[in-house]
Coordinates of C-alpha atoms and ligand atoms in Angstrom, one line a residue:
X23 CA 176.9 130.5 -86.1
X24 CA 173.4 130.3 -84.0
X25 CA 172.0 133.0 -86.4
X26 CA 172.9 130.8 -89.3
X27 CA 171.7 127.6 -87.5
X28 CA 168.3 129.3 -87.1
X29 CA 167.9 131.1 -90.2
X30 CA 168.7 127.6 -91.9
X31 CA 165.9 126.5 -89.5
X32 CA 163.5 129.2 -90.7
X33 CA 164.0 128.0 -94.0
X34 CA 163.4 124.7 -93.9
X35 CA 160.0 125.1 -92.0
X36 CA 159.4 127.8 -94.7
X37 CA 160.2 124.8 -97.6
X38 CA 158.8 122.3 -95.6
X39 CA 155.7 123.5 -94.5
X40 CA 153.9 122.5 -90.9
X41 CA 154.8 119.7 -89.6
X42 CA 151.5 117.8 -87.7
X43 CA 151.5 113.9 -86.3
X44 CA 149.0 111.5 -85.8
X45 CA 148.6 108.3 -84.2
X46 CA 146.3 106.0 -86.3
X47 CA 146.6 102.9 -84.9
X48 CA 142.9 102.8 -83.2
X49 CA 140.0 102.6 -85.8
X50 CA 138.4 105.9 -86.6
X51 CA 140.7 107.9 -85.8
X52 CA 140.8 111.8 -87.0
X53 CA 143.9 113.3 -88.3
X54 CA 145.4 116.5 -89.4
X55 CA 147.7 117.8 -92.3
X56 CA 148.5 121.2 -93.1
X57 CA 148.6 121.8 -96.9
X58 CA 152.0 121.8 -98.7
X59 CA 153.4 120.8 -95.0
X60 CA 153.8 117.2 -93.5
X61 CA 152.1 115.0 -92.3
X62 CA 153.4 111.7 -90.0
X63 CA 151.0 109.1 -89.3
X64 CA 152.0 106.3 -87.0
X65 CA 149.7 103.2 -88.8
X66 CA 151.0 100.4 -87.0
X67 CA 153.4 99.3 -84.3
X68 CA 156.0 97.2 -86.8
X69 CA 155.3 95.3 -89.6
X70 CA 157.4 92.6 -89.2
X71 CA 154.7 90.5 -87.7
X72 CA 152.2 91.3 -90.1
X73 CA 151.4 88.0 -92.5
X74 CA 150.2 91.2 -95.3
X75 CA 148.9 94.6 -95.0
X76 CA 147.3 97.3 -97.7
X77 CA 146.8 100.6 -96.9
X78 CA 144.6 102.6 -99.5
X79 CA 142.4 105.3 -99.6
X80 CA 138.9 105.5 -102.1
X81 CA 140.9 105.6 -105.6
X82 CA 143.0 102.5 -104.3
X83 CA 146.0 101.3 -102.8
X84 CA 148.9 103.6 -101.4
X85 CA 151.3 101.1 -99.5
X86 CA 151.7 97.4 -99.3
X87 CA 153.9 94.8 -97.8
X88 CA 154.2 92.3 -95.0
X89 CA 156.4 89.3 -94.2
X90 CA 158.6 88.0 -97.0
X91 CA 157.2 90.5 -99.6
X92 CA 158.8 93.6 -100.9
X93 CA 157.3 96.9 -100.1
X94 CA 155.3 98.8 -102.3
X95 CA 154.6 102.4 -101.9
X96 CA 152.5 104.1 -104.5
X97 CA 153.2 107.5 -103.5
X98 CA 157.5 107.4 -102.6
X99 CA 158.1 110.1 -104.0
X100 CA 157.0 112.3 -101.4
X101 CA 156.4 109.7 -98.5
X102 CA 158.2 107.3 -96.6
X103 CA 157.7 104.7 -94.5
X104 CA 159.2 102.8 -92.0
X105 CA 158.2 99.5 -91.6
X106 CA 159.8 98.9 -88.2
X107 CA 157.8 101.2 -86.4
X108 CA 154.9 101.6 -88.5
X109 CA 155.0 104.9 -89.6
X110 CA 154.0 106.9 -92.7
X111 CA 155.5 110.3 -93.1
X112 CA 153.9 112.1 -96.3
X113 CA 155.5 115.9 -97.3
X114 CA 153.4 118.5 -99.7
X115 CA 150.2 117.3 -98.5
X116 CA 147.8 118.3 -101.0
X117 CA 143.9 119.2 -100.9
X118 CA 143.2 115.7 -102.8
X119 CA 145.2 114.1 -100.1
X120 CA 141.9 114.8 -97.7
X121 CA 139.8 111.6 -96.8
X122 CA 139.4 108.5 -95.6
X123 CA 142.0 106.0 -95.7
X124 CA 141.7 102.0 -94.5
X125 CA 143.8 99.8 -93.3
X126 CA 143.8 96.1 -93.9
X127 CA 145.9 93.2 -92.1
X128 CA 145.3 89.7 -93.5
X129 CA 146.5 86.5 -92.3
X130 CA 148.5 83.8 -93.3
X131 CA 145.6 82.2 -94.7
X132 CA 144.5 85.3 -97.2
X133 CA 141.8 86.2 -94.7
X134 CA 141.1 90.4 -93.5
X135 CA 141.8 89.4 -89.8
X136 CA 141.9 93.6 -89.2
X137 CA 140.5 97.0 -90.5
X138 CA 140.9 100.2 -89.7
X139 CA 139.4 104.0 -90.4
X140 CA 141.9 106.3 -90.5
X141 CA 140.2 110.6 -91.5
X142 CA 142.8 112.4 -92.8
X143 CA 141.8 116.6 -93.2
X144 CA 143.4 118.4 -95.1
X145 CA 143.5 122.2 -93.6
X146 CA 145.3 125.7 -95.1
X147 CA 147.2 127.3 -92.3
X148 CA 146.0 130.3 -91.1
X149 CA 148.5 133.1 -92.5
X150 CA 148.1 136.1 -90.6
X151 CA 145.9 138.1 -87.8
X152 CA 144.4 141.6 -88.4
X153 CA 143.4 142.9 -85.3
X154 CA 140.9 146.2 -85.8
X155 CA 139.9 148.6 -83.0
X156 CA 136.9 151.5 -83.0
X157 CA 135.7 153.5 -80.0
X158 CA 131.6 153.6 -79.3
X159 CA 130.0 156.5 -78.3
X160 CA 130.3 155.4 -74.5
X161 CA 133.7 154.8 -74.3
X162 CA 133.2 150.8 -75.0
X163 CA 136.0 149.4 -77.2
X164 CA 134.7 147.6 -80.4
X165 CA 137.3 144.8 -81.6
X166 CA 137.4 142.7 -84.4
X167 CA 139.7 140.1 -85.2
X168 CA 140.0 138.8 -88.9
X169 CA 142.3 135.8 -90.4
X170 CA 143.9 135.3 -93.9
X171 CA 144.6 131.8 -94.6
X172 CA 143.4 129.4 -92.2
X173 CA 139.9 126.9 -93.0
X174 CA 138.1 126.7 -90.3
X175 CA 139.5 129.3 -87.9
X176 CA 138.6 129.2 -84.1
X177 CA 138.9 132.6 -82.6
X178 CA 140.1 133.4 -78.9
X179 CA 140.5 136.2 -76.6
X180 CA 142.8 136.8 -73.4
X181 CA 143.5 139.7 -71.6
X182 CA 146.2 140.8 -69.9
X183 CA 147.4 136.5 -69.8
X184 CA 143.9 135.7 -69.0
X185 CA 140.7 134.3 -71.1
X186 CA 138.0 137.5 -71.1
X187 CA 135.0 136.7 -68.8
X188 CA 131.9 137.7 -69.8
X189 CA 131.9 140.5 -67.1
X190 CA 134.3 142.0 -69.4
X191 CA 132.5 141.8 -72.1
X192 CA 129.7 144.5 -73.4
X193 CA 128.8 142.3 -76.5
X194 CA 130.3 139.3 -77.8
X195 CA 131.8 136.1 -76.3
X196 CA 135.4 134.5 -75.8
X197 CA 134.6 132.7 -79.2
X198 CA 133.6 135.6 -81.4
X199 CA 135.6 136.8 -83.9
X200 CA 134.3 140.7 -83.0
X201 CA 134.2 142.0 -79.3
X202 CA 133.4 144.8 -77.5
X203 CA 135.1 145.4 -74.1
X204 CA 133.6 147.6 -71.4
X205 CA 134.5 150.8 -70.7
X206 CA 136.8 150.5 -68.1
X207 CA 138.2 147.4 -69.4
X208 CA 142.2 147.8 -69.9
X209 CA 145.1 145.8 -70.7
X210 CA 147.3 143.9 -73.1
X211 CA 144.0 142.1 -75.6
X212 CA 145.3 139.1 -77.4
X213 CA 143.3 137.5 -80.5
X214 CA 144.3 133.7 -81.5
X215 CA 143.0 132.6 -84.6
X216 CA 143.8 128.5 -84.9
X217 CA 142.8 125.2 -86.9
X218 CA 144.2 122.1 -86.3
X219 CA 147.7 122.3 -88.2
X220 CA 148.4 126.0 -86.8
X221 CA 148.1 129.2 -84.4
X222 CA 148.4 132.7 -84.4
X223 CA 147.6 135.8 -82.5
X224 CA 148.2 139.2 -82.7
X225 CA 147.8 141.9 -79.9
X226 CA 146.4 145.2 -79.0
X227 CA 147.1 146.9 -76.1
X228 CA 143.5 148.3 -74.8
X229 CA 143.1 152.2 -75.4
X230 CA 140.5 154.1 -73.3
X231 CA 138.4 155.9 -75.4
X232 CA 138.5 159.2 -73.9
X233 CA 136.3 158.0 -71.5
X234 CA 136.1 158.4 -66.9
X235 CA 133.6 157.3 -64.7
X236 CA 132.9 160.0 -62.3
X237 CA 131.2 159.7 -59.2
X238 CA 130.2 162.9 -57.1
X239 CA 127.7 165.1 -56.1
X240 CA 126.6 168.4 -57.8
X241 CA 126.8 171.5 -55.8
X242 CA 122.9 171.7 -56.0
X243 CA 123.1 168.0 -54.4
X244 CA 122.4 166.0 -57.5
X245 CA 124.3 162.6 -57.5
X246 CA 126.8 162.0 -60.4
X247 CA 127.5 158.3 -61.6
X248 CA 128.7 157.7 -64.9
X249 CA 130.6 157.7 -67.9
X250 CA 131.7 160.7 -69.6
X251 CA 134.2 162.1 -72.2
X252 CA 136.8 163.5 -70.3
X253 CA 137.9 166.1 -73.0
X254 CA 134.8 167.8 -72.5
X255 CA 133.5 167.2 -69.1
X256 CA 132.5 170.2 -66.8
X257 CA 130.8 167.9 -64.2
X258 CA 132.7 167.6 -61.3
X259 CA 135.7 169.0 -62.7
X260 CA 138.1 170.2 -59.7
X261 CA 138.8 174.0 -59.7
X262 CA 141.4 174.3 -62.2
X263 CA 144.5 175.9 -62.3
X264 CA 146.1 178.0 -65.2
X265 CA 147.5 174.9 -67.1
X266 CA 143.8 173.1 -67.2
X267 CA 141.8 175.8 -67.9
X268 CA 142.0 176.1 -71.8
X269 CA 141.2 172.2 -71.7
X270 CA 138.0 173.3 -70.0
X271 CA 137.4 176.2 -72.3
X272 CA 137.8 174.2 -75.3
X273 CA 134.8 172.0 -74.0
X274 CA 132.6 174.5 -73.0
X275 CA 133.3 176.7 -76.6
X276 CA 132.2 173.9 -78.5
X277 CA 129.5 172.0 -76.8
X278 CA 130.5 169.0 -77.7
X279 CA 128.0 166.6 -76.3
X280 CA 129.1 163.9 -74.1
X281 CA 127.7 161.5 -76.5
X282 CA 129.2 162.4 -79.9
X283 CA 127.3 159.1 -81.8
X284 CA 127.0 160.8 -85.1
X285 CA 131.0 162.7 -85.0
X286 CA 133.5 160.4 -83.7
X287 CA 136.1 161.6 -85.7
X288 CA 135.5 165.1 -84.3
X289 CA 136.4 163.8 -80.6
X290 CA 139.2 162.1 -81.8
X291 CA 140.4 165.3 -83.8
X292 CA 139.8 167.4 -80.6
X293 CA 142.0 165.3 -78.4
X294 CA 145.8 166.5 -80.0
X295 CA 143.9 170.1 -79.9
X296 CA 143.6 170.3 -76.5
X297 CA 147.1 168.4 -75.5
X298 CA 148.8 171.0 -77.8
X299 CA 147.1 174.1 -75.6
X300 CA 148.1 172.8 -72.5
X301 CA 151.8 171.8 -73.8
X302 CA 151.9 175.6 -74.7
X303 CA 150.8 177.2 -71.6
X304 CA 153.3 174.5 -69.9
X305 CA 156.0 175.9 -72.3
X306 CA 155.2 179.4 -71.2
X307 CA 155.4 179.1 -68.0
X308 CA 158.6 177.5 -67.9
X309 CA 160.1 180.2 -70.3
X310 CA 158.8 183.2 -67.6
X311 CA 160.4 180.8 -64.7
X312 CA 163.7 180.9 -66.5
X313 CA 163.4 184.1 -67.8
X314 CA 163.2 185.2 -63.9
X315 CA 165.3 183.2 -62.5
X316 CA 167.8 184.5 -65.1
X317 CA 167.1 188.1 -64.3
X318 CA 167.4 187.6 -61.0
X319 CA 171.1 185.8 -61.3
X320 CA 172.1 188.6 -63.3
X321 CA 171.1 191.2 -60.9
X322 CA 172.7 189.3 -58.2
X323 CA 175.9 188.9 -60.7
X324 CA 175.6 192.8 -61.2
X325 CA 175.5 193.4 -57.1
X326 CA 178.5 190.8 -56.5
X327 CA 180.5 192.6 -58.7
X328 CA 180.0 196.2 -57.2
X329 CA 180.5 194.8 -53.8
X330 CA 183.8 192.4 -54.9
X331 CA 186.1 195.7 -55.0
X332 CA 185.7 196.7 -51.4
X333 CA 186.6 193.0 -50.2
X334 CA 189.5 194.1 -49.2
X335 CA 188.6 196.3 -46.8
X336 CA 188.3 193.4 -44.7
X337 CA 186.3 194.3 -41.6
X338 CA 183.7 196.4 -43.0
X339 CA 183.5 194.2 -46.2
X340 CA 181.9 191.2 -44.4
X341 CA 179.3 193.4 -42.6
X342 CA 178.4 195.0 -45.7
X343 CA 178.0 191.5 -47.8
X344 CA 176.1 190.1 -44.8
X345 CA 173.7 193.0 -45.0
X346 CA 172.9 193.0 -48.7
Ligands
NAG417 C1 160.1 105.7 -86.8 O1 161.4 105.6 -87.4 C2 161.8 106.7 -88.2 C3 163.0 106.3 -89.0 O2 164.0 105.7 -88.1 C4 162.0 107.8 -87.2 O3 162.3 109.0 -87.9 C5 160.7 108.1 -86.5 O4 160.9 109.1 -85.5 C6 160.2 106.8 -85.8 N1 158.9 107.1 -85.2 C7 158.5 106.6 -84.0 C8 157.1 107.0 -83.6 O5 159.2 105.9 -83.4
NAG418 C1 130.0 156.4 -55.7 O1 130.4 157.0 -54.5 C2 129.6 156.6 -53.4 C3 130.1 157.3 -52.2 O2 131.5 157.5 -52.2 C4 129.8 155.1 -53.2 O3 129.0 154.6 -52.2 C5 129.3 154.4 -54.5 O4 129.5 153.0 -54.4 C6 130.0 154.9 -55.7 N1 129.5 154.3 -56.9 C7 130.2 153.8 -57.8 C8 129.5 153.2 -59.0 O5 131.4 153.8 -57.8

């Protein structure tokens, strides 16, 4: 039943659009429609003390009434409006539909006693979020976030729950559509693309780029402070054991250089390379373990059994067992 209730839902915000609401009872004010979605403007408190009142935009009037006249609204077929409480709800908002609309109030004498401004813009949602990520050669994280759809898009970055500080940041600010985070920058990254009638974001959780910082001292007594590709450092490398080793072999065979500008795609390429050696060796050694210990049940197996038949020589049998 609550599946149906919310696809039902779902549908009827797909029919009718984005729903936005404005209150336009203080001159000048700015308000916001999403196209083909709904727009409801509050123009007055209730009409039923207004002598007469027009509301029109550029090419004329739109709604008219007051006290002891009928109601007239020139666009009912996709409107309504409520006179007691003054508002104006208009569906499948259109791009003519943007501009400026005036109210006026007259009195019982035929006089404008009140006008007001009312901005209606029009704006396309924004659709969807395309979130693109590319590692530089020193491990920094290039973003960039592109939106389908939307006018006007305002772009915004958090992450990890939190808006990215410029101490974050290698290029770029919290307002650019196309970041780059530092290297040792990591986390849940979150772009929001909005307008006025609607928001979306899409997120990326923060790879490194094959990037550590190390910080050490070279046997000869030269200081070590910086970033380097881990796939193909030698600097300060611990002494490796047997499962490491090809990693470090790999490095050292190829000379790649710890700042591949010009062959990104090679780094990237040599990554699953050198994770597959070292799953191997891991794989071998675990097959020699259990081939051992195997061997060494069955030779145990092979004892038992030639000992088993004297058991039952009781005395000397448990001697004999003990010693073996
Ligand atoms: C005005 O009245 C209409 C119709 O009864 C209602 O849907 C709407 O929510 C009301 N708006 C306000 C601001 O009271
Ligand atoms: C590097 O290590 C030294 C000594 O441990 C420390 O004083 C220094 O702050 C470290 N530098 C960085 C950038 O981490």
């Amino acid at each position: 039943m609550e599946a149906v209730i919310g696809l039902l839902l779902m549908l009827l915000r797909v029919t009718h659009g984005v729903e936005t609401s404005c209150d336009g009872r203080q001159n000048g004010t700015q308000c916001y429609g999403a196209l083909g979605g709904t727009v409801v403007l509050q123009l007055m408190d209730s009409t039923s003390d207004i002598f007469r009142y027009q509301w029109s935009d550029k090419t004329g009037a739109i709604l008219g009434g007051g006290q002891n006249r009928p109601l007239h609204n020139w666009i009912a077929k996709r409107s309504v409006f409520t006179p007691s409480n003054g508002t104006f709800r208009i569906n499948n908002l259109i791009t003519t539909d943007d501009g400026e609309y005036t109210l006026r109030i007259f009195d019982s004498s035929g006089k404008q006693s009140e006008k007001r401004i009312l901005q209606l813009t029009i704006q396309a949602p924004v659709s969807s979020v395309l979130l693109d990520t590319e590692c530089l050669s020193q491990g920094e994280l290039r973003v960039s976030c592109s939106s389908e759809g939307g006018d006007s898009p305002q772009y915004s970055w958090t992450l990890n729950g939190h808006t990215l500080t410029d101490a974050q940041l290698f290029s770029g600010n919290n307002e650019t559509n196309i970041i780059t985070l530092k290297q040792d920058v990591s986390g849940q990254l979150v772009c929001s693309v909005e307008n006025h009638v609607s928001r979306v974001s899409k997120e990326v959780n923060r790879s490194t780029c094959g990037f550590i910082f190390i910080n050490c001292t070279l046997p000869n007594g030269t200081p070590i402070s910086q970033w380097v590709f881990e796939a193909t450092n030698s600097l300060c490398v611990e002494p490796t054991t047997t499962t490491t080793s090809p990693t470090t072999t790999e490095g050292k065979e190829t000379h790649v250089s710890i700042t591949p500008i010009d062959h990104p795609w090679y780094i990237r390429y040599l990554y699953p390379i050198c994770g597959l050696r070292t799953a191997v060796v891991i794989l071998i050694f675990i097959g020699i373990t259990i081939y051992f210990a195997w061997k060494k049940k069955k030779l145990e197996m092979a004892e038992g059994s030639a000992v088993l038949p004297e058991v039952e020589h009781q005395e000397n049998s448990v001697v004999k067992v003990e010693m073996i």
